[in-house]
mmCIF file of C-alpha atoms in Angstrom:
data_model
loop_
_atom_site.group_PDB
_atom_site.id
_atom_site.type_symbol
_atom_site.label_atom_id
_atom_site.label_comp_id
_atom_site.label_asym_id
_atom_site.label_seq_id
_atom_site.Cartn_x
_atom_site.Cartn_y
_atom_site.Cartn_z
ATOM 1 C CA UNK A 1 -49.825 -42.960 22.989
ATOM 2 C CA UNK A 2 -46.642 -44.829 22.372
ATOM 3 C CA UNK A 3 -44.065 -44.393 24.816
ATOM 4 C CA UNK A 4 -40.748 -43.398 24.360
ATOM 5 C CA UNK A 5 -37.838 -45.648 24.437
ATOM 6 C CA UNK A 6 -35.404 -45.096 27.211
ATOM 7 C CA UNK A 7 -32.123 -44.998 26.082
ATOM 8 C CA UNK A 8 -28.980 -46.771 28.367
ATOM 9 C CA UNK A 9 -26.784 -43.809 29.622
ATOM 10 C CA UNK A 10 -24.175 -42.100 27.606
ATOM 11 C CA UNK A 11 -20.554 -43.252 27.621
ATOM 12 C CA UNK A 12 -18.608 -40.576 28.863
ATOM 13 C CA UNK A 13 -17.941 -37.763 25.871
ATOM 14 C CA UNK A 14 -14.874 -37.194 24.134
ATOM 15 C CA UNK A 15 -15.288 -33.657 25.536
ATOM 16 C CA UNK A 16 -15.426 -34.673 29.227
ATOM 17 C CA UNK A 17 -12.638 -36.680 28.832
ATOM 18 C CA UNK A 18 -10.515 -33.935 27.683
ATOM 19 C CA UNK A 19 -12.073 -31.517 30.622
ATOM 20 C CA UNK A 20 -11.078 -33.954 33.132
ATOM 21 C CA UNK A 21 -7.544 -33.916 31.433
ATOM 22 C CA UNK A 22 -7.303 -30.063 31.521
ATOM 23 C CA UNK A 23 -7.397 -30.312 35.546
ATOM 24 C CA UNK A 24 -3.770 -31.006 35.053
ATOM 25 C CA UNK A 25 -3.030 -27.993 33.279
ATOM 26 C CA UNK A 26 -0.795 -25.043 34.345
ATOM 27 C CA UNK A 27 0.220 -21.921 32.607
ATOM 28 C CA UNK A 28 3.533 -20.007 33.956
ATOM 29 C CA UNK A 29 3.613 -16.492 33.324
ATOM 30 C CA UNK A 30 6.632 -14.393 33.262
ATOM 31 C CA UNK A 31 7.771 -13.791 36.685
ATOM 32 C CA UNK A 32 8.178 -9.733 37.177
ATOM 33 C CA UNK A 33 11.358 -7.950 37.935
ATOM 34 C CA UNK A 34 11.206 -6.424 41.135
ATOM 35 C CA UNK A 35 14.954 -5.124 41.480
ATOM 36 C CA UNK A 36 15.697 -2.002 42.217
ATOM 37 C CA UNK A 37 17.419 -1.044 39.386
ATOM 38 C CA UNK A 38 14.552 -2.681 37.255
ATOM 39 C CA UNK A 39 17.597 -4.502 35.238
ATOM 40 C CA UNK A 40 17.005 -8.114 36.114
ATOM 41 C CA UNK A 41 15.029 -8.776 33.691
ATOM 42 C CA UNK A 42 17.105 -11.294 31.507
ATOM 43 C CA UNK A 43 17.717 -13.032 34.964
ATOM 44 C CA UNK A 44 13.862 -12.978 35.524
ATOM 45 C CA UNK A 45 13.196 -14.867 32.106
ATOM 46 C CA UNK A 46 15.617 -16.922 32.728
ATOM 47 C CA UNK A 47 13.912 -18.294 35.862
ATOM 48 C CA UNK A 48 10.674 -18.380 33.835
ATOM 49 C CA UNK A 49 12.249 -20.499 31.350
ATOM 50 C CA UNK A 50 13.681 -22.351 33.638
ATOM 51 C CA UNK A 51 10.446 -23.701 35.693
ATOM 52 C CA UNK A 52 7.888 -24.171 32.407
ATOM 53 C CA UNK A 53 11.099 -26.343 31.164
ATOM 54 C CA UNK A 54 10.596 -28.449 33.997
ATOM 55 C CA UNK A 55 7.367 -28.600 34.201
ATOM 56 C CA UNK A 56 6.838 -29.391 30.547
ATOM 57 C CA UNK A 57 8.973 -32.317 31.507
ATOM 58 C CA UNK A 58 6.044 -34.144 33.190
ATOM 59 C CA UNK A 59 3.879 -36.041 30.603
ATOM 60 C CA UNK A 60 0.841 -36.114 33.003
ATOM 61 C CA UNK A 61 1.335 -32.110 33.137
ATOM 62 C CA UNK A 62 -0.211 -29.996 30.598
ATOM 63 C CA UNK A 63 2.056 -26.806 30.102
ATOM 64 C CA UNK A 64 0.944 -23.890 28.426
ATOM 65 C CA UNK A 65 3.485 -23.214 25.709
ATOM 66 C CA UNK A 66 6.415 -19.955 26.193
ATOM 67 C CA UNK A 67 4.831 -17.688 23.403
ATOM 68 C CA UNK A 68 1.326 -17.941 24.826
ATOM 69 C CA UNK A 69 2.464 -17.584 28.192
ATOM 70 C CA UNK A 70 4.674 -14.707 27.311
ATOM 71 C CA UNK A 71 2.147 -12.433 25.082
ATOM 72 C CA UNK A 72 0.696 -11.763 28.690
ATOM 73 C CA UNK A 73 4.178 -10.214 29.950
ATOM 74 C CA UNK A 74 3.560 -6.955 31.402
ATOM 75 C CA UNK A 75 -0.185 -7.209 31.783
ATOM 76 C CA UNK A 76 -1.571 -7.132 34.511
ATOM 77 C CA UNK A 77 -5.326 -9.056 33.619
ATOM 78 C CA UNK A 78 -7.483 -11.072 35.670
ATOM 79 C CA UNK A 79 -5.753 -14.534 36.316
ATOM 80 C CA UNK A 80 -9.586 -16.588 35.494
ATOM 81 C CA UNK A 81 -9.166 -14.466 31.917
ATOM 82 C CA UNK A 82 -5.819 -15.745 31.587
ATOM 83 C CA UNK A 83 -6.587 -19.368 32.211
ATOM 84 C CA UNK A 84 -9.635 -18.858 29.943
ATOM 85 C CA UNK A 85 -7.967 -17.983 27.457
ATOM 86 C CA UNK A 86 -4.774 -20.265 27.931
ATOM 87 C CA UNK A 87 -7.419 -22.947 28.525
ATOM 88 C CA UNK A 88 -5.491 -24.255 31.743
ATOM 89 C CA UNK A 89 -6.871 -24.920 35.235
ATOM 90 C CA UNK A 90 -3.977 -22.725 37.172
ATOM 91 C CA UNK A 91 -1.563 -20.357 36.823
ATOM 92 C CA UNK A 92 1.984 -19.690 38.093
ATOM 93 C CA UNK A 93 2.765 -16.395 38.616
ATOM 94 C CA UNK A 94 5.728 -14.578 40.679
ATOM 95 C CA UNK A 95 8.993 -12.053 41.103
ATOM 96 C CA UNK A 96 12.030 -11.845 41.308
ATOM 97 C CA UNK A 97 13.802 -9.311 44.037
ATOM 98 C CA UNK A 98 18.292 -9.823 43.038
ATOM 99 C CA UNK A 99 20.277 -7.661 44.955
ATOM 100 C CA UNK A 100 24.452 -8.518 45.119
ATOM 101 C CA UNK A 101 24.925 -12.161 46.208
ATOM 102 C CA UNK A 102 20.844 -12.790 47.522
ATOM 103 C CA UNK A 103 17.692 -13.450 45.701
ATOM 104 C CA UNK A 104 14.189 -13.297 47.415
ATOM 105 C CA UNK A 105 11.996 -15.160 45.041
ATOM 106 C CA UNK A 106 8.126 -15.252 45.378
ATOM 107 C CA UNK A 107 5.463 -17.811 43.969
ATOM 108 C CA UNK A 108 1.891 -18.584 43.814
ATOM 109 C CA UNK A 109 -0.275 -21.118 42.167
ATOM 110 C CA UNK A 110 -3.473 -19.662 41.432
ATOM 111 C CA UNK A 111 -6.707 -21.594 40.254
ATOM 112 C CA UNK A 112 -7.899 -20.154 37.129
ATOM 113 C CA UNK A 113 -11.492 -21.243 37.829
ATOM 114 C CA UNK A 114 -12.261 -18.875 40.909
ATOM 115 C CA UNK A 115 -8.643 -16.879 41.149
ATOM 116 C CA UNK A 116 -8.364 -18.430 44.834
ATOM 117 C CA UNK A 117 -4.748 -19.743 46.322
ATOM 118 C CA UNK A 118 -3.778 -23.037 46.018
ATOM 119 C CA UNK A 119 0.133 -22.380 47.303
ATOM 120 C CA UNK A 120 2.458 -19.296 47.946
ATOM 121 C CA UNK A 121 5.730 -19.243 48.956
ATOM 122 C CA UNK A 122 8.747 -16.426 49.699
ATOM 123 C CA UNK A 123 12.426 -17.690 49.525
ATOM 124 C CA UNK A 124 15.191 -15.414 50.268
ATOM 125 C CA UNK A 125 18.438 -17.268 49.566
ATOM 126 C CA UNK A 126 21.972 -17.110 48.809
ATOM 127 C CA UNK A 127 22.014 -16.447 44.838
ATOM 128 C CA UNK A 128 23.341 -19.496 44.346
ATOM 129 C CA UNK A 129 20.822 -21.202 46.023
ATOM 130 C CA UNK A 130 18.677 -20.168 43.054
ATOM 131 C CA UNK A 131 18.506 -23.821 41.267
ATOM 132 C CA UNK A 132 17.245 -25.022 44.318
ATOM 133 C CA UNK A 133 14.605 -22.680 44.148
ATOM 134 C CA UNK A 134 13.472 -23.609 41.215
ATOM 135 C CA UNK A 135 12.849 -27.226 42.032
ATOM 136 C CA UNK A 136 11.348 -26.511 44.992
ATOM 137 C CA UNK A 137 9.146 -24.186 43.441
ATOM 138 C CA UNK A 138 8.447 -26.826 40.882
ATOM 139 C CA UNK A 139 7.779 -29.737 43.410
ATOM 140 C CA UNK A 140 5.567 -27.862 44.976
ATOM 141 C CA UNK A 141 3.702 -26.787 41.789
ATOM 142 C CA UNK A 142 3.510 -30.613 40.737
ATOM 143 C CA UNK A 143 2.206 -31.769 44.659
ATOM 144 C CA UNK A 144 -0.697 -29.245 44.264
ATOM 145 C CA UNK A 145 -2.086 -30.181 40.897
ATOM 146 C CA UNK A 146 -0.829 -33.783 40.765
ATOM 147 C CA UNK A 147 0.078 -35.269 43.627
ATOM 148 C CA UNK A 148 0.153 -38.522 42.566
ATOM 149 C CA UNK A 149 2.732 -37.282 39.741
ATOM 150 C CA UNK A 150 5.132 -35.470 42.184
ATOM 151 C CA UNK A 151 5.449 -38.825 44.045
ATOM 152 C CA UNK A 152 6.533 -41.048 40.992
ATOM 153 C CA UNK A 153 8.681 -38.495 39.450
ATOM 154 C CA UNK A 154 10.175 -37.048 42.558
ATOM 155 C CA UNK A 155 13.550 -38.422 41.984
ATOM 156 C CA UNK A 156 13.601 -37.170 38.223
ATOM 157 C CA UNK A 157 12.521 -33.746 39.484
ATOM 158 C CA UNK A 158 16.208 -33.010 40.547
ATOM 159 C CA UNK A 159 17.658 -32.097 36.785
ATOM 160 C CA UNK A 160 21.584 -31.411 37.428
ATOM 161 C CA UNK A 161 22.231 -27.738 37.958
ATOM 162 C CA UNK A 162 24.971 -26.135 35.355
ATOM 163 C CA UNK A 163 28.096 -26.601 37.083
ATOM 164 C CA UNK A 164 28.323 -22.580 36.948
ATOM 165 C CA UNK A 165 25.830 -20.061 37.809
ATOM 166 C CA UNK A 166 27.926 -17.386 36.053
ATOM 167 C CA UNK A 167 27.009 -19.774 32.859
ATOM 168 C CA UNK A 168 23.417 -19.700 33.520
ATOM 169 C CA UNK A 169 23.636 -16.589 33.898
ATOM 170 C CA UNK A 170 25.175 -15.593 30.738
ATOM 171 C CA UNK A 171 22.931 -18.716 28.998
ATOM 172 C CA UNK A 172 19.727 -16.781 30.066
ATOM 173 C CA UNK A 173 21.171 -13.237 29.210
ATOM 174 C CA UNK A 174 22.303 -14.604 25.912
ATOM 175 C CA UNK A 175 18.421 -15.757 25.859
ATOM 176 C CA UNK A 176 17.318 -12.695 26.290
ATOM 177 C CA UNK A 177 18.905 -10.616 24.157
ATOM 178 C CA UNK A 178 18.371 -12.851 21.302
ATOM 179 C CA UNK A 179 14.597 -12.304 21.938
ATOM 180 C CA UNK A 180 15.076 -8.563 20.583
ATOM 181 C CA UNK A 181 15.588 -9.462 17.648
ATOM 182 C CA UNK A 182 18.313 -7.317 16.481
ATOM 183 C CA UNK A 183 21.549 -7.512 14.621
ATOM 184 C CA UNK A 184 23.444 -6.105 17.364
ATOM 185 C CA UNK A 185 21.607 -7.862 20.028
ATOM 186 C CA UNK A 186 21.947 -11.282 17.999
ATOM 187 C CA UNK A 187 25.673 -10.434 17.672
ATOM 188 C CA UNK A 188 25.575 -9.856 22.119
ATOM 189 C CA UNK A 189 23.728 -13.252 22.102
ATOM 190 C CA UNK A 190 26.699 -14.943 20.467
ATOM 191 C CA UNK A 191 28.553 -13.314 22.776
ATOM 192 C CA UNK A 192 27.009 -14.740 26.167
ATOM 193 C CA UNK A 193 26.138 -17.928 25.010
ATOM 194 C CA UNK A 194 29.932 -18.656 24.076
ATOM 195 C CA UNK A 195 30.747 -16.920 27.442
ATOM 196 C CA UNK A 196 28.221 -19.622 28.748
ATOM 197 C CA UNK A 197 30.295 -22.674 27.213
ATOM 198 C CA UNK A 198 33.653 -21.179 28.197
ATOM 199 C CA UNK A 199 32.641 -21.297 31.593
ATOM 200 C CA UNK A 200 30.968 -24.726 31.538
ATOM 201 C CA UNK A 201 31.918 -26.829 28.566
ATOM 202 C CA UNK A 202 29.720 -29.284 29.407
ATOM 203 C CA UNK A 203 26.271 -26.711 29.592
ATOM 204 C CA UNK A 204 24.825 -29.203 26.844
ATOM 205 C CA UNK A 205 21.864 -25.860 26.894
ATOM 206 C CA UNK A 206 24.300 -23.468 25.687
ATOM 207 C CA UNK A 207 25.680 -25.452 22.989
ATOM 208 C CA UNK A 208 22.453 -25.569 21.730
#
């Protein structure tokens, strides 16, 4: 009986390559508005926006895009479906409690494999503390999944805040009324976002 050749062992697939690469993979979903009023949303969004923007920003970082991340808004599914079906290894889920002049933001980094912790954090602030939040937030995203990454990129991390928060503020509820997709809503857009670049000039964002 002739015996069979031994082949030498496989180079590593194309498709193990890429499953290696999807380790560094995060989805955000859309924080939830916990005020009591319920009518935070727009700000909400905004701080969504505002933390896949800068995570999208790392090239190492694989970043589920805003529409994919979004169709999940107000759904409350298992997180391993989610990252299933976002194909990403974790998720970054939260709310958003604004009340007068304070914030109480609250984040966690879920892995999508098992739906286990990786980092959680509370921060009640000052509201405008709430750029600072956001890097944080993001740092700490970034030294979870790649902490290698947050080290190189730690200085780059720190993107200049708008030099008002009543701009942001009007930026992201310009934002967010654009995404109803109305005329009169469009027309309110206008509105804010000009609002925006009265009150900064220089919100390069809001001009565009």
């Amino acid at each position: 009986m002739a015996m069979k050749s031994v082949s030498p062992t496989a180079a590593p697939t194309q498709a193990s390559v890429v499953e290696v690469a999807d380790t560094n993979s995060v989805a955000v979903l859309p924080f939830v508005d916990m005020s009591p009023a319920k009518d935070q949303e727009y700000f909400t969004d905004g701080l969504t926006e505002n933390l896949l923007h800068a995570l999208a920003q790392i090239q190492e970082l694989k970043v589920a895009g805003r529409t994919s991340s979004f169709s999940f808004k107000g759904k409350n599914e298992d997180l391993r479906e989610i990252g299933a079906t976002l194909d990403v290894a974790h998720v970054l889920e939260g709310s958003v409690q604004k009340a007068n002049d304070r914030v109480r933001v609250t984040a966690q980094l879920i892995r999508a494999s098992d739906g286990f912790h990786m980092w959680s954090q509370n921060y009640t602030r000052p509201l405008e503390d709430i750029f600072a939040i956001q890097d944080e937030i993001t740092e700490n995203v970034i030294g979870c999944i790649q902490p290698g990454v947050y080290a190189a990129e730690h200085d780059r991390l720190k993107r200049k805040p708008p030099q008002s928060l009543d701009a942001w503020e009007s930026f992201v509820r310009g934002l967010f009324l654009y995404s109803q997709h109305s005329d009169a809503s469009t027309k309110d857009s206008l509105k804010m976002l000009e609002r925006a670049i009265s009150l900064d000039p220089c919100y390069a964002q809001a001009h565009g």
